[in-house]
PDB file of C-alpha atoms in Angstrom:
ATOM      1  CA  UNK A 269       0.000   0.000   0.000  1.00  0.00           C
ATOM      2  CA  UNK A 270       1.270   3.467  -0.947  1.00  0.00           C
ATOM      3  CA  UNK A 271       2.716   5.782   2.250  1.00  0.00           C
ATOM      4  CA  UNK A 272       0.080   8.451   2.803  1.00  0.00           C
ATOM      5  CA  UNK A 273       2.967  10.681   4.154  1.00  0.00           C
ATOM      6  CA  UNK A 274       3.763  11.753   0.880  1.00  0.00           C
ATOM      7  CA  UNK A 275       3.474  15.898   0.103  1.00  0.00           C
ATOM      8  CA  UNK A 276       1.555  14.833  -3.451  1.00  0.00           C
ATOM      9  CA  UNK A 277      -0.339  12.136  -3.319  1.00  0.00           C
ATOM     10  CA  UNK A 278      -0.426  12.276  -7.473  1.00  0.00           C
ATOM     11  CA  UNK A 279       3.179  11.835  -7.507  1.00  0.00           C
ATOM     12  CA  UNK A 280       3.392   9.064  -4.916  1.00  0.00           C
ATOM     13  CA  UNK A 281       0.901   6.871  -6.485  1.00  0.00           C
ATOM     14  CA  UNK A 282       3.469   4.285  -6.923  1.00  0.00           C
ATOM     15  CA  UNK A 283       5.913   5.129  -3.970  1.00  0.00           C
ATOM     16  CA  UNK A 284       6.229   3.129  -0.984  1.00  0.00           C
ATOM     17  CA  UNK A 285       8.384   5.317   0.956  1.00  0.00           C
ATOM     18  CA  UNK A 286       9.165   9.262   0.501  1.00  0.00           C
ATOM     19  CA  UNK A 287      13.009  10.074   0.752  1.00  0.00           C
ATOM     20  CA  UNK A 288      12.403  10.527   4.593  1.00  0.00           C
ATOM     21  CA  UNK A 289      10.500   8.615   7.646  1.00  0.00           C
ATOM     22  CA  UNK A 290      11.705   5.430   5.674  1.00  0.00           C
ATOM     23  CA  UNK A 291      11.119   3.122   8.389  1.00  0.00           C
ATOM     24  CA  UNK A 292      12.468  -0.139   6.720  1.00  0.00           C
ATOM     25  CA  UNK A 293      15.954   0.647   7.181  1.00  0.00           C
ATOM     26  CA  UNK A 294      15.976  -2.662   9.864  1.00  0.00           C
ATOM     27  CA  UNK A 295      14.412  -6.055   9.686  1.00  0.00           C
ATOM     28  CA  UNK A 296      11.748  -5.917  12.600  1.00  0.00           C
ATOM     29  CA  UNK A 297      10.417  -3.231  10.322  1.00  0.00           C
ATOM     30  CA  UNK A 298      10.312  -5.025   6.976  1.00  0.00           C
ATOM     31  CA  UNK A 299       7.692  -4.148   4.621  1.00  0.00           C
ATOM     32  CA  UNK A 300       6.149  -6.577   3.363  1.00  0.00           C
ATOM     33  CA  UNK A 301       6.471  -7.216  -0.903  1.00  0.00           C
ATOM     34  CA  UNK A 302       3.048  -8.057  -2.869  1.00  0.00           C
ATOM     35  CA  UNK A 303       3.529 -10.389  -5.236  1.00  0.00           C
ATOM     36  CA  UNK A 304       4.036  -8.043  -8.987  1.00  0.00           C
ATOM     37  CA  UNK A 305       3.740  -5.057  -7.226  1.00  0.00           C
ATOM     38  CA  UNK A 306       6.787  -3.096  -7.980  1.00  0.00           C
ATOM     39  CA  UNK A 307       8.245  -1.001  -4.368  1.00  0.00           C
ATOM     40  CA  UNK A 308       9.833   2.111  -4.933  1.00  0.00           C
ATOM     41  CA  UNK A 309      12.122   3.829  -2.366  1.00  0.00           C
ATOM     42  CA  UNK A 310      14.937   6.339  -2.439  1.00  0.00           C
ATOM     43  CA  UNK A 311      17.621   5.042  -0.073  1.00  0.00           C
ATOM     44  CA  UNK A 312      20.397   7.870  -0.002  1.00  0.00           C
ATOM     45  CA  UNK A 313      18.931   8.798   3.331  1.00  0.00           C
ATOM     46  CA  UNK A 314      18.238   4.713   4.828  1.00  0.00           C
ATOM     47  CA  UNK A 315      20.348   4.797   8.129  1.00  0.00           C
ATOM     48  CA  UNK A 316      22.000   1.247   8.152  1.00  0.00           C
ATOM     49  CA  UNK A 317      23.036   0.560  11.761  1.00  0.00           C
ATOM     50  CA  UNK A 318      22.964  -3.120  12.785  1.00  0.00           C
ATOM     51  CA  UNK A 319      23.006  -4.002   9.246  1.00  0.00           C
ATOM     52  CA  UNK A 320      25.392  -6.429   7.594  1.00  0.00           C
ATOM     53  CA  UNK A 321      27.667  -4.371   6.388  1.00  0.00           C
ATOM     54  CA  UNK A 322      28.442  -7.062   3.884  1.00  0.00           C
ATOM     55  CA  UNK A 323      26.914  -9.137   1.517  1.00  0.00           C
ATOM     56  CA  UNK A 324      28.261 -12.973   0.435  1.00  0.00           C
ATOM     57  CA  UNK A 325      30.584 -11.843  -1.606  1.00  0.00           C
ATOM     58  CA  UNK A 326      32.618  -9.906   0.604  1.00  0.00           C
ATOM     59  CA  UNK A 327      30.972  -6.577  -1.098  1.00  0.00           C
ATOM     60  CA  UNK A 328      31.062  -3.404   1.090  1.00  0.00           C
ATOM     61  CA  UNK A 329      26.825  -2.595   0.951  1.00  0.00           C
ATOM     62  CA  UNK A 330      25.294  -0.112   2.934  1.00  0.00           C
ATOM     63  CA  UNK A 331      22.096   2.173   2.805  1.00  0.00           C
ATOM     64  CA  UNK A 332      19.954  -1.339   2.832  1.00  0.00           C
ATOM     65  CA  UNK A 333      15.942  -1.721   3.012  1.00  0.00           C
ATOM     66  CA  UNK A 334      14.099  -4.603   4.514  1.00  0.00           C
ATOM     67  CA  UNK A 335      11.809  -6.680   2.937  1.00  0.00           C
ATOM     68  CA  UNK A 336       9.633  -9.840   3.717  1.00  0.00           C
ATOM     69  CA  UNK A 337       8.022 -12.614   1.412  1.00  0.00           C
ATOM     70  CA  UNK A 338       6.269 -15.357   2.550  1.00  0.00           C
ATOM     71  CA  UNK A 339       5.791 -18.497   0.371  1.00  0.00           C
ATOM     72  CA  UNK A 340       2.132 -20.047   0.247  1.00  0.00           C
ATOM     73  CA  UNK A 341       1.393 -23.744   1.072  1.00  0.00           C
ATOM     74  CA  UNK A 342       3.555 -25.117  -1.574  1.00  0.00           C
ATOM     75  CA  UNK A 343       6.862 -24.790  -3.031  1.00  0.00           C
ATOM     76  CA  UNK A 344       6.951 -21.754  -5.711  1.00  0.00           C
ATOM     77  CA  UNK A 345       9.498 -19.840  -8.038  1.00  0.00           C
ATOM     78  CA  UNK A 346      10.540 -16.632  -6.418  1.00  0.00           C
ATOM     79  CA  UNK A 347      11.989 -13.988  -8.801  1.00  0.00           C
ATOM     80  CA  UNK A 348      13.201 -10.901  -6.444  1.00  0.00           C
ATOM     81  CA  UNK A 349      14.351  -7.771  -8.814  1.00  0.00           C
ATOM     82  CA  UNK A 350      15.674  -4.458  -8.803  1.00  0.00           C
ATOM     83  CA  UNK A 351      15.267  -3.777 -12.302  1.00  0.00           C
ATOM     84  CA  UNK A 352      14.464  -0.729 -13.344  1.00  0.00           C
ATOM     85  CA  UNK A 353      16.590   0.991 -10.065  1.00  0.00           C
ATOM     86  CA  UNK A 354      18.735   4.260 -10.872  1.00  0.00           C
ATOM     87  CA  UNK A 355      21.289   3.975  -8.336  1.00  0.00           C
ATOM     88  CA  UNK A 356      25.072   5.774  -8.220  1.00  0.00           C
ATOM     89  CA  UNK A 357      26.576   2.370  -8.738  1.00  0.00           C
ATOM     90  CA  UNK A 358      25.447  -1.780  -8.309  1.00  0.00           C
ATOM     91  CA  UNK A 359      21.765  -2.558  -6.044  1.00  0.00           C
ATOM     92  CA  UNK A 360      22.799  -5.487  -3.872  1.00  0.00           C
ATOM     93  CA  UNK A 361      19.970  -8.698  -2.733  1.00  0.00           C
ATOM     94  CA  UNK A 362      20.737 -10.417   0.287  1.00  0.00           C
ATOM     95  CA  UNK A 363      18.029 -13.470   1.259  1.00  0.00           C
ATOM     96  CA  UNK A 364      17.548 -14.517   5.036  1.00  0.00           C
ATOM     97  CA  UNK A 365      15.318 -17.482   6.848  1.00  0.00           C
ATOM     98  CA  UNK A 366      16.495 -17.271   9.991  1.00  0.00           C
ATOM     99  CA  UNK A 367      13.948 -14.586  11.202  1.00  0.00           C
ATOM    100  CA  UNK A 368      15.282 -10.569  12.649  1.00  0.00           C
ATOM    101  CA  UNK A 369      17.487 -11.686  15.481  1.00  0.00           C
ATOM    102  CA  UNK A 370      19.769 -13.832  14.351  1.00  0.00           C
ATOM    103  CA  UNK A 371      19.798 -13.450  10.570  1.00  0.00           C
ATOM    104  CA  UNK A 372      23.036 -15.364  10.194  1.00  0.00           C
ATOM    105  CA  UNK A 373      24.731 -15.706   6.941  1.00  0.00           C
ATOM    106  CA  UNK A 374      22.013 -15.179   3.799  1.00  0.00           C
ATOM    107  CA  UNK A 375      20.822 -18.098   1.767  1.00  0.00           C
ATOM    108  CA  UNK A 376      21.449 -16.324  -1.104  1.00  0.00           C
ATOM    109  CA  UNK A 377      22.942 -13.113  -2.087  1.00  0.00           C
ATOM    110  CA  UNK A 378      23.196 -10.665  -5.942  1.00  0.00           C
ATOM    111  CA  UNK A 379      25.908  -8.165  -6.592  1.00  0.00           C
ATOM    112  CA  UNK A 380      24.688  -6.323  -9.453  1.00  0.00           C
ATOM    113  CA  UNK A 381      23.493  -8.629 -11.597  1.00  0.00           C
ATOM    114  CA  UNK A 382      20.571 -10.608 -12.376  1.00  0.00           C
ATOM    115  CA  UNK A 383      18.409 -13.274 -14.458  1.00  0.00           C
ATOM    116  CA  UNK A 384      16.025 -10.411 -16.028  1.00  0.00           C
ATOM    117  CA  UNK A 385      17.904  -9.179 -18.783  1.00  0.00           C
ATOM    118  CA  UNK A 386      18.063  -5.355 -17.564  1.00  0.00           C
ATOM    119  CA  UNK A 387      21.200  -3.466 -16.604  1.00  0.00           C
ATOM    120  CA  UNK A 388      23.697  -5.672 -14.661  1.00  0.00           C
ATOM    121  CA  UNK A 389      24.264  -2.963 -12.440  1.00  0.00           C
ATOM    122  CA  UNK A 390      21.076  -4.026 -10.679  1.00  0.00           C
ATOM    123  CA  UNK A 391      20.561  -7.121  -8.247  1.00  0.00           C
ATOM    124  CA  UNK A 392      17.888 -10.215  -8.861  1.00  0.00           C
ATOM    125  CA  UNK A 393      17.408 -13.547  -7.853  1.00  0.00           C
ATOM    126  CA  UNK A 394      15.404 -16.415  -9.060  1.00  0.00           C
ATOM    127  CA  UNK A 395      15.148 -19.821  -7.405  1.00  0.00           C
ATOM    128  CA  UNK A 396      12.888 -22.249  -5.741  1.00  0.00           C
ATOM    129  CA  UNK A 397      11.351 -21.328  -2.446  1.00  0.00           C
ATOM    130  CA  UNK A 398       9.935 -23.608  -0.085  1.00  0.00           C
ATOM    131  CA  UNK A 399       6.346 -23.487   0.831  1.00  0.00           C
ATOM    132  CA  UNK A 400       5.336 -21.608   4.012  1.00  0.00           C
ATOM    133  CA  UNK A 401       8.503 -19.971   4.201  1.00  0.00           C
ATOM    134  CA  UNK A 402       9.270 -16.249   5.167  1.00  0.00           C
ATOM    135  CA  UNK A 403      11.879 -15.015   3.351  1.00  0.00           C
ATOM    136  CA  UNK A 404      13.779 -11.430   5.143  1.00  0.00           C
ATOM    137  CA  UNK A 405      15.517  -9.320   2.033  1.00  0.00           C
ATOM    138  CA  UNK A 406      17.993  -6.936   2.593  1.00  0.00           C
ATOM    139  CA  UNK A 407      18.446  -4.755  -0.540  1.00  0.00           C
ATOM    140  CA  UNK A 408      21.208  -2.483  -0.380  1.00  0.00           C
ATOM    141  CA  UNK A 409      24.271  -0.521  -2.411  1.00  0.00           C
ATOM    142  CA  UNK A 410      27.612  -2.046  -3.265  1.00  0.00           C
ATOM    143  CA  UNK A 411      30.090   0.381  -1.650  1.00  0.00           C
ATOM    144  CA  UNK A 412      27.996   3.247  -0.897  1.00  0.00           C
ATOM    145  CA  UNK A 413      25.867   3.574  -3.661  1.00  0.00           C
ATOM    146  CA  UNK A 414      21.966   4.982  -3.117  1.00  0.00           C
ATOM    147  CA  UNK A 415      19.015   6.047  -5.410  1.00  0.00           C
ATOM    148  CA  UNK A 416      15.967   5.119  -5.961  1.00  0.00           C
ATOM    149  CA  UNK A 417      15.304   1.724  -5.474  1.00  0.00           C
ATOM    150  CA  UNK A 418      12.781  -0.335  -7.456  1.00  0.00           C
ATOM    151  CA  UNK A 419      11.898  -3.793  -6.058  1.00  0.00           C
ATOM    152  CA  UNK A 420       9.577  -6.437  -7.381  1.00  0.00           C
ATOM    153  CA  UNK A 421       8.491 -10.202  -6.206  1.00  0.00           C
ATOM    154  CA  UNK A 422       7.260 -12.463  -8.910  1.00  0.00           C
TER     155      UNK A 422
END
């Protein structure tokens, strides 16, 4: 559902978030991704404390955005994307199971690049997902990098 907090609601019909009050910027306040529904965010100003500061790869991220998908009652393909992102350098996917307190190590993890055939500057994932499964996203920017952030579960 779109923020109300926006100045003009005609030009946050599709925004999440405005460039301030983000309040995703940790995982016990993930906001929750509807399946095709594209989630737009700027993240120059997402604070990042107790973050990973991370990702898989060894990849300095920061400025990161939580997410949340849960699977339905049976195993599914889960396509996470940041297509369509203009960021000041590579979008970053992490994927968690272990819940907000202990994260541990992600399950899976994109630096800047992706199965969707857009710019390989931005991060996506596709693989099978177990059923009744939630998964915790952190979406983030390789070394510093922030923009506007487009995010999409299919």
């Amino acid at each position: 559902m779109p923020n109300s907090r926006c100045i003009n609601a005609a030009l946050c019909f599709v925004i999440a978030h405005c460039a301030s009050g983000q309040t995703n910027t940790n995982c016990a306040n993930a906001i929750v991704l509807t399946n095709g529904m594209t989630n737009s965010v700027i993240t120059s100003n997402a604070n990042s404390t107790n973050n990973p500061t991370t990702d898989c790869n060894g990849y300095s991220i920061g400025h990161g955005v939580w997410y949340t998908v849960t699977t339905p009652a049976y195993d599914v393909r889960l396509d996470l994307s940041t297509c369509g992102s203009s960021y000041n350098g590579n979008t970053d996917l992490q994927v968690y199971t272990n819940g907000c307190g202990s994260p541990g190590g992600p399950i899976l993890c994109s630096h800047g690049n992706n199965p969707f055939n857009c710019s390989q500057s931005e991060a996506g994932l596709s693989f099978s997902a177990e059923s009744n499964t939630t998964y915790y996203i952190l979406a983030s920017g390789v070394n510093g990098a922030s923009g506007t952030l487009n995010i999409v579960d299919n």
